Coordinates of C-alpha atoms in Angstrom, one line a residue:
M1 CA -32.3 -57.9 -2.3
Q2 CA -34.9 -55.4 -3.4
T3 CA -33.8 -51.9 -5.7
D4 CA -35.0 -50.4 -2.1
E5 CA -33.3 -52.8 0.6
L6 CA -30.0 -52.1 -1.5
A7 CA -30.0 -48.5 -1.8
D8 CA -30.7 -48.5 2.1
H9 CA -28.2 -50.9 2.7
L10 CA -25.7 -49.0 0.1
F11 CA -26.4 -45.0 2.0
A12 CA -25.9 -47.1 5.4
S13 CA -22.0 -48.1 4.3
V14 CA -21.3 -44.3 3.3
L15 CA -22.8 -43.3 7.0
G16 CA -20.8 -45.9 8.1
A17 CA -17.4 -45.2 6.1
L18 CA -17.4 -41.5 7.0
D19 CA -18.4 -42.4 10.1
V20 CA -14.5 -44.7 10.0
L21 CA -13.2 -42.0 9.1
T22 CA -14.1 -39.1 11.2
V23 CA -13.3 -41.9 14.4
H24 CA -9.9 -42.2 12.2
I25 CA -9.0 -38.3 12.9
G26 CA -10.4 -38.2 16.1
D27 CA -8.4 -40.9 17.4
Q28 CA -5.1 -39.1 15.2
F29 CA -5.4 -36.1 17.5
G30 CA -6.1 -38.0 20.4
V31 CA -9.6 -36.6 21.0
Y32 CA -11.6 -39.2 22.7
D33 CA -8.5 -39.7 25.5
L34 CA -8.6 -36.2 25.7
L35 CA -12.8 -35.8 26.1
H36 CA -12.4 -39.3 28.6
R37 CA -10.2 -37.7 30.7
D38 CA -11.0 -33.9 30.7
G39 CA -14.3 -34.0 29.5
P40 CA -16.4 -32.3 28.9
L41 CA -15.0 -29.8 27.1
T42 CA -15.9 -26.6 24.7
P43 CA -14.6 -26.7 20.6
E44 CA -12.2 -24.2 22.2
E45 CA -10.4 -26.2 24.9
V46 CA -10.8 -29.5 22.5
A47 CA -8.9 -27.2 19.9
E48 CA -6.3 -25.9 22.2
R49 CA -5.5 -29.6 23.8
S50 CA -5.4 -31.3 20.7
G51 CA -4.1 -29.3 18.1
L52 CA -7.0 -29.3 16.0
H53 CA -8.3 -26.0 14.2
P54 CA -10.8 -24.4 16.5
R55 CA -13.6 -24.6 13.2
Y56 CA -12.8 -28.4 12.3
A57 CA -12.9 -29.3 16.3
R58 CA -16.2 -27.9 16.0
E59 CA -17.5 -29.2 13.2
W60 CA -15.9 -32.8 14.3
L61 CA -17.6 -32.9 17.5
E62 CA -21.2 -31.9 16.3
Q63 CA -20.5 -34.7 13.5
Q64 CA -19.4 -37.3 16.5
T65 CA -22.7 -36.0 18.5
V66 CA -24.5 -36.6 15.4
A67 CA -24.0 -40.0 14.9
G68 CA -24.2 -41.0 18.7
L69 CA -20.3 -41.0 19.8
V70 CA -19.5 -38.3 21.7
D71 CA -22.6 -36.5 24.4
V72 CA -22.9 -32.9 24.1
D73 CA -24.5 -31.2 27.7
D74 CA -26.6 -28.9 26.5
P75 CA -27.3 -28.4 22.6
V76 CA -29.3 -25.3 22.6
R77 CA -26.5 -23.4 23.9
P78 CA -24.5 -20.9 21.6
A79 CA -22.0 -23.5 19.7
Q80 CA -19.0 -22.1 21.4
E81 CA -20.0 -22.6 24.6
R82 CA -21.3 -26.3 24.0
R83 CA -19.1 -28.9 26.1
Y84 CA -18.3 -32.6 25.2
S85 CA -17.3 -35.5 26.5
L86 CA -16.8 -39.2 25.7
P87 CA -19.7 -41.6 27.7
E88 CA -18.1 -44.2 29.4
E89 CA -19.9 -46.6 27.9
H90 CA -17.9 -45.8 24.5
A91 CA -14.7 -45.3 26.3
A92 CA -13.8 -49.0 26.1
V93 CA -14.5 -49.0 22.2
L94 CA -12.5 -45.3 21.5
A95 CA -10.3 -44.7 24.2
D96 CA -9.0 -48.2 25.8
R97 CA -6.6 -49.7 24.0
D98 CA -6.5 -52.8 26.5
S99 CA -10.1 -53.6 25.6
P100 CA -11.1 -56.5 23.5
S101 CA -13.7 -53.9 22.1
F102 CA -11.1 -51.5 21.0
F103 CA -11.9 -50.3 17.9
T104 CA -10.1 -46.7 16.4
P105 CA -7.5 -49.7 15.1
F106 CA -9.9 -50.9 12.5
A107 CA -10.4 -47.2 11.5
R108 CA -6.5 -46.6 11.3
M109 CA -6.7 -50.0 8.9
V110 CA -9.3 -48.5 6.5
A111 CA -7.6 -45.6 6.6
A112 CA -4.4 -46.8 5.1
A113 CA -6.1 -49.1 2.7
A114 CA -8.0 -45.9 1.4
A115 CA -5.3 -44.0 0.9
Q116 CA -3.5 -46.6 -1.3
L117 CA -7.0 -46.6 -3.5
P118 CA -4.8 -45.8 -6.8
A119 CA -1.9 -48.1 -6.1
L120 CA -5.1 -50.5 -5.6
Q121 CA -6.5 -50.2 -9.1
D122 CA -3.4 -50.4 -11.0
A123 CA -2.6 -53.3 -9.1
Y124 CA -5.9 -54.8 -9.9
R125 CA -5.2 -54.0 -13.6
T126 CA -1.9 -55.4 -13.5
G127 CA -2.6 -58.2 -11.4
G128 CA 0.7 -57.0 -9.5
G129 CA 0.3 -55.8 -5.5
V130 CA 0.8 -53.0 -2.9
G131 CA 3.8 -54.5 -0.6
W132 CA 2.9 -54.1 3.5
E133 CA 6.0 -51.9 3.7
A134 CA 4.0 -49.2 0.9
F135 CA 0.7 -49.1 3.5
G136 CA 3.1 -47.6 6.2
P137 CA 2.9 -46.8 9.7
L138 CA -1.1 -46.7 10.0
M139 CA -1.5 -50.2 8.9
R140 CA 1.4 -51.6 10.4
T141 CA 0.2 -50.0 13.8
A142 CA -3.6 -50.6 13.6
Q143 CA -2.4 -54.3 13.3
A144 CA -0.3 -54.5 15.7
D145 CA -2.9 -52.5 18.1
A146 CA -6.4 -54.0 17.0
N147 CA -5.1 -58.1 18.8
R148 CA -3.2 -56.5 21.4
P149 CA -5.7 -57.5 24.0
L150 CA -6.3 -60.6 22.5
F151 CA -2.4 -61.4 22.8
L152 CA -1.9 -59.8 26.2
G153 CA -5.0 -61.5 27.9
P154 CA -7.1 -64.0 26.9
L155 CA -3.8 -66.3 24.1
A156 CA -2.0 -67.3 27.9
H157 CA -5.1 -67.1 29.9
D158 CA -7.5 -69.3 27.6
W159 CA -6.5 -69.9 24.9
L160 CA -2.9 -71.9 25.2
P161 CA -4.4 -73.7 27.9
V162 CA -7.1 -75.8 25.7
L163 CA -3.7 -77.6 24.9
P164 CA -2.8 -79.5 28.1
E165 CA 0.8 -80.2 26.8
V166 CA 1.4 -76.8 25.4
H167 CA 0.3 -75.6 28.9
R168 CA 2.4 -78.7 31.0
D169 CA 5.4 -77.3 28.1
L170 CA 5.4 -73.6 28.3
T171 CA 4.6 -73.8 32.5
A172 CA 7.8 -75.6 32.8
G173 CA 9.9 -72.6 30.9
G174 CA 9.1 -73.9 27.3
R175 CA 10.7 -72.6 24.1
V176 CA 8.4 -71.2 21.8
A177 CA 9.3 -70.4 17.9
D178 CA 6.4 -67.5 16.6
I179 CA 6.4 -66.9 13.2
G180 CA 5.3 -63.9 11.7
C181 CA 5.0 -61.9 14.9
G182 CA 4.6 -58.0 13.3
E183 CA 5.4 -55.8 16.7
G184 CA 5.6 -59.1 18.7
W185 CA 2.2 -59.0 21.1
S186 CA 2.2 -62.3 20.7
S187 CA 4.9 -63.5 21.8
I188 CA 5.1 -61.0 24.9
G189 CA 1.8 -62.0 25.9
I190 CA 3.0 -65.8 26.1
A191 CA 6.2 -64.6 28.1
L192 CA 3.9 -62.8 30.6
G193 CA 1.8 -65.3 31.0
Y194 CA 4.0 -68.1 31.3
P195 CA 7.1 -66.0 33.4
A196 CA 9.4 -69.5 32.8
A197 CA 8.6 -69.9 28.8
R198 CA 11.2 -68.1 26.4
V199 CA 10.3 -67.1 23.1
D200 CA 11.4 -66.2 19.7
G201 CA 9.8 -63.9 17.3
F202 CA 10.7 -64.1 13.4
D203 CA 9.0 -61.3 11.2
V204 CA 11.0 -60.1 7.6
D205 CA 9.3 -56.3 8.5
P206 CA 11.9 -54.0 9.6
A207 CA 9.8 -51.9 11.5
S208 CA 8.1 -54.0 13.0
V209 CA 10.6 -56.0 14.7
D210 CA 12.2 -53.1 15.9
A211 CA 8.7 -51.8 17.8
A212 CA 8.6 -55.6 19.4
R213 CA 11.5 -55.0 20.4
R214 CA 10.6 -51.5 22.2
H215 CA 7.7 -53.5 23.1
A216 CA 9.0 -56.4 25.0
A217 CA 11.6 -54.3 26.4
S218 CA 9.0 -51.8 27.7
Y219 CA 7.2 -55.2 29.3
G220 CA 10.1 -56.4 31.0
V221 CA 10.3 -59.3 29.1
G222 CA 13.3 -58.3 26.9
E223 CA 15.8 -60.7 28.4
R224 CA 13.3 -64.1 27.4
V225 CA 11.8 -62.9 24.5
T226 CA 13.9 -62.1 21.2
F227 CA 13.1 -61.0 18.2
H228 CA 15.0 -61.9 14.6
L229 CA 14.3 -59.9 11.0
V230 CA 14.5 -63.0 8.8
D231 CA 12.2 -65.2 6.8
A232 CA 10.0 -67.5 8.4
A233 CA 10.6 -70.1 5.3
A234 CA 14.8 -69.6 6.5
A235 CA 14.1 -69.1 9.8
S236 CA 16.4 -70.9 12.4
T237 CA 15.7 -71.3 16.2
G238 CA 18.2 -68.8 17.4
P239 CA 21.8 -68.2 17.5
A240 CA 22.3 -70.4 20.2
S241 CA 19.7 -73.6 19.9
E242 CA 19.1 -76.6 17.1
V243 CA 16.4 -77.2 14.4
G244 CA 13.7 -79.1 16.2
G245 CA 14.4 -77.4 19.9
Y246 CA 10.9 -75.8 20.1
D247 CA 8.0 -76.8 22.4
L248 CA 5.4 -74.8 20.4
V249 CA 5.3 -73.4 16.9
T250 CA 2.9 -70.9 16.0
A251 CA 1.5 -69.0 13.3
F252 CA -0.9 -65.8 14.3
E253 CA -3.4 -64.5 11.8
C254 CA -0.1 -64.2 9.2
V255 CA -0.3 -67.9 7.0
H256 CA -2.9 -66.3 4.6
D257 CA 0.0 -63.4 3.9
L258 CA 2.7 -65.8 3.2
P259 CA 3.1 -65.9 -0.6
D260 CA 4.5 -69.3 -0.1
P261 CA 2.7 -70.6 2.8
V262 CA 3.9 -74.2 2.3
S263 CA 7.7 -73.3 2.9
V264 CA 6.4 -71.3 6.3
L265 CA 4.8 -74.4 7.3
G266 CA 7.4 -77.0 6.1
R267 CA 9.9 -74.9 8.0
A268 CA 7.6 -74.5 11.2
R269 CA 7.1 -78.5 11.1
A270 CA 11.4 -79.0 11.6
L271 CA 11.9 -76.2 14.0
V272 CA 9.2 -77.8 16.4
R273 CA 10.4 -81.3 18.6
P274 CA 9.0 -84.3 18.2
G275 CA 6.0 -84.1 20.1
G276 CA 5.8 -80.5 20.0
T277 CA 3.0 -78.5 19.1
V278 CA 2.3 -76.3 15.7
L279 CA -0.8 -74.2 16.2
V280 CA -2.3 -71.9 13.5
M281 CA -5.0 -69.0 14.4
D282 CA -6.5 -67.5 11.0
E283 CA -9.5 -66.1 10.7
K284 CA -12.4 -67.7 10.7
V285 CA -14.7 -67.9 7.8
P286 CA -17.1 -69.9 6.8
E287 CA -16.3 -73.8 5.8
T288 CA -17.4 -73.1 2.3
F289 CA -18.4 -70.1 -0.3
T290 CA -22.0 -70.0 -0.3
G291 CA -22.7 -66.5 -1.6
P292 CA -24.0 -64.2 0.7
G293 CA -22.2 -64.1 4.1
D294 CA -22.0 -63.3 7.5
P295 CA -20.6 -60.2 9.1
V296 CA -17.3 -62.0 9.5
E297 CA -16.7 -62.5 5.9
Q298 CA -17.8 -59.5 4.4
L299 CA -15.4 -58.3 6.6
M300 CA -12.7 -60.3 5.6
Y301 CA -13.7 -59.9 2.3
G302 CA -13.3 -56.5 2.4
I303 CA -9.8 -56.6 4.3
S304 CA -8.6 -59.2 1.6
L305 CA -9.1 -56.6 -1.2
L306 CA -7.9 -53.8 0.2
V307 CA -5.2 -55.1 2.3
C308 CA -4.0 -58.7 2.5
L309 CA -4.5 -60.1 -1.3
P310 CA -2.2 -57.2 -2.8
D311 CA 0.6 -57.7 -0.8
G312 CA 0.6 -61.2 -1.0
L313 CA 0.4 -60.9 -4.9
S314 CA 3.3 -58.0 -4.4
H315 CA 5.6 -60.8 -4.3
P316 CA 7.1 -62.9 -7.0
G317 CA 5.4 -66.7 -7.6
S318 CA 2.9 -66.0 -4.7
V319 CA 0.1 -68.7 -4.1
G320 CA -2.6 -65.5 -3.6
T321 CA -4.6 -67.0 -0.6
G322 CA -6.5 -63.6 0.4
T323 CA -7.7 -63.0 4.3
V324 CA -10.5 -65.6 3.6
M325 CA -8.8 -68.5 4.1
R326 CA -11.2 -71.4 4.3
P327 CA -10.0 -74.7 6.8
D328 CA -9.5 -76.6 3.6
T329 CA -7.0 -74.1 1.9
L330 CA -4.9 -73.9 5.3
R331 CA -5.4 -78.3 5.4
G332 CA -4.0 -78.7 1.2
Y333 CA -1.1 -76.4 2.6
A334 CA 0.2 -78.3 5.6
R335 CA 0.0 -81.1 4.0
E336 CA 1.8 -80.4 1.0
A337 CA 4.5 -79.4 3.8
G338 CA 4.5 -82.5 5.4
F339 CA 1.7 -82.4 7.9
V340 CA -0.8 -85.2 8.4
D341 CA -3.8 -83.2 9.0
V342 CA -5.3 -80.2 10.6
Q343 CA -7.1 -80.2 13.9
V344 CA -9.9 -77.5 14.4
L345 CA -9.4 -76.9 18.0
P346 CA -12.3 -75.9 20.4
V347 CA -11.8 -72.1 20.9
E348 CA -14.9 -70.1 20.8
H349 CA -13.9 -67.0 19.4
D350 CA -16.0 -64.3 16.8
M351 CA -12.9 -63.7 14.2
F352 CA -10.5 -66.2 15.1
R353 CA -10.2 -70.0 13.9
F354 CA -7.3 -72.2 16.2
Y355 CA -5.5 -75.0 14.2
R356 CA -3.2 -77.7 15.5
L357 CA -1.3 -78.9 12.4
T358 CA -0.8 -82.9 13.0
L359 CA 2.6 -84.4 12.9
P360 CA 3.4 -87.5 11.6
D361 CA 5.0 -88.9 14.6
S362 CA 1.9 -87.5 16.7
P363 CA 0.2 -89.9 19.2

């Protein structure tokens, strides 16, 4: 990349960073929802209904319009008389929580990471870490909300049916252990897609487990989905079950965060019944490091530096995988945990890759 090209690239990155942080502000004050529901609105009306100070409301609306995110009816009118709205095509990105294009959780994630920059810099000097809980509710809800549309939609409708035996077992009332379930959307999505199935979700974060229980109750699956506050490496199959009782054991986008992935995968092998399935979903990064990479690899390295690697290294003895977990890395963990191999499944998604961990007694 030439000097001018690099300067242009970084300038565009600065503009993008500013957009992301201002999107976060708008999301936190509910302005996108307001503009979509009630717009067009004047700055004064936005201020009154959102809690923004009027002067900041006006500046934010103008900036969002200049950035092309928000529409203004008549830009030549006096500033306080201009009326702003959210274009319908932008609502899926900025206001619709069920849309697979919903973006504001990623802005929230960046803001939560930016707030921890002093702690991150200290970790970079010492080799220590910044634990998940230090990032607070912004990071926790960002992670949950980013994956929610996928887990409530394609997971049960498109992804799990790729494995006919899993689809058959869950349709017939099979049992699922969902390791690293976070706020529970993967567990809930499975329960919604398979009304006879029962799901146990496991996570070590108390706030996530509390939120997962609330979400399950709100979706009417609380009697079939149970969440356990426990380290998955020590997880049993629940109070009324035996080890080896699960038809499906899942680990959605969490293996790269685990300080001891081999122990957790070993526990997954113990939890699944003979002939059952262990399924891992993680980031779809290239299989090898080649230097300059595609946008997904760039994104995952950025998240790794600011979130996942510091979280992983906050635990003593951590292997420090980081977000960029390539297939051979997972294959090594799986074999050390007692699996024969790792099979990449034919699930098409821009961000995620799906793996079936092959058990010694698999056909």
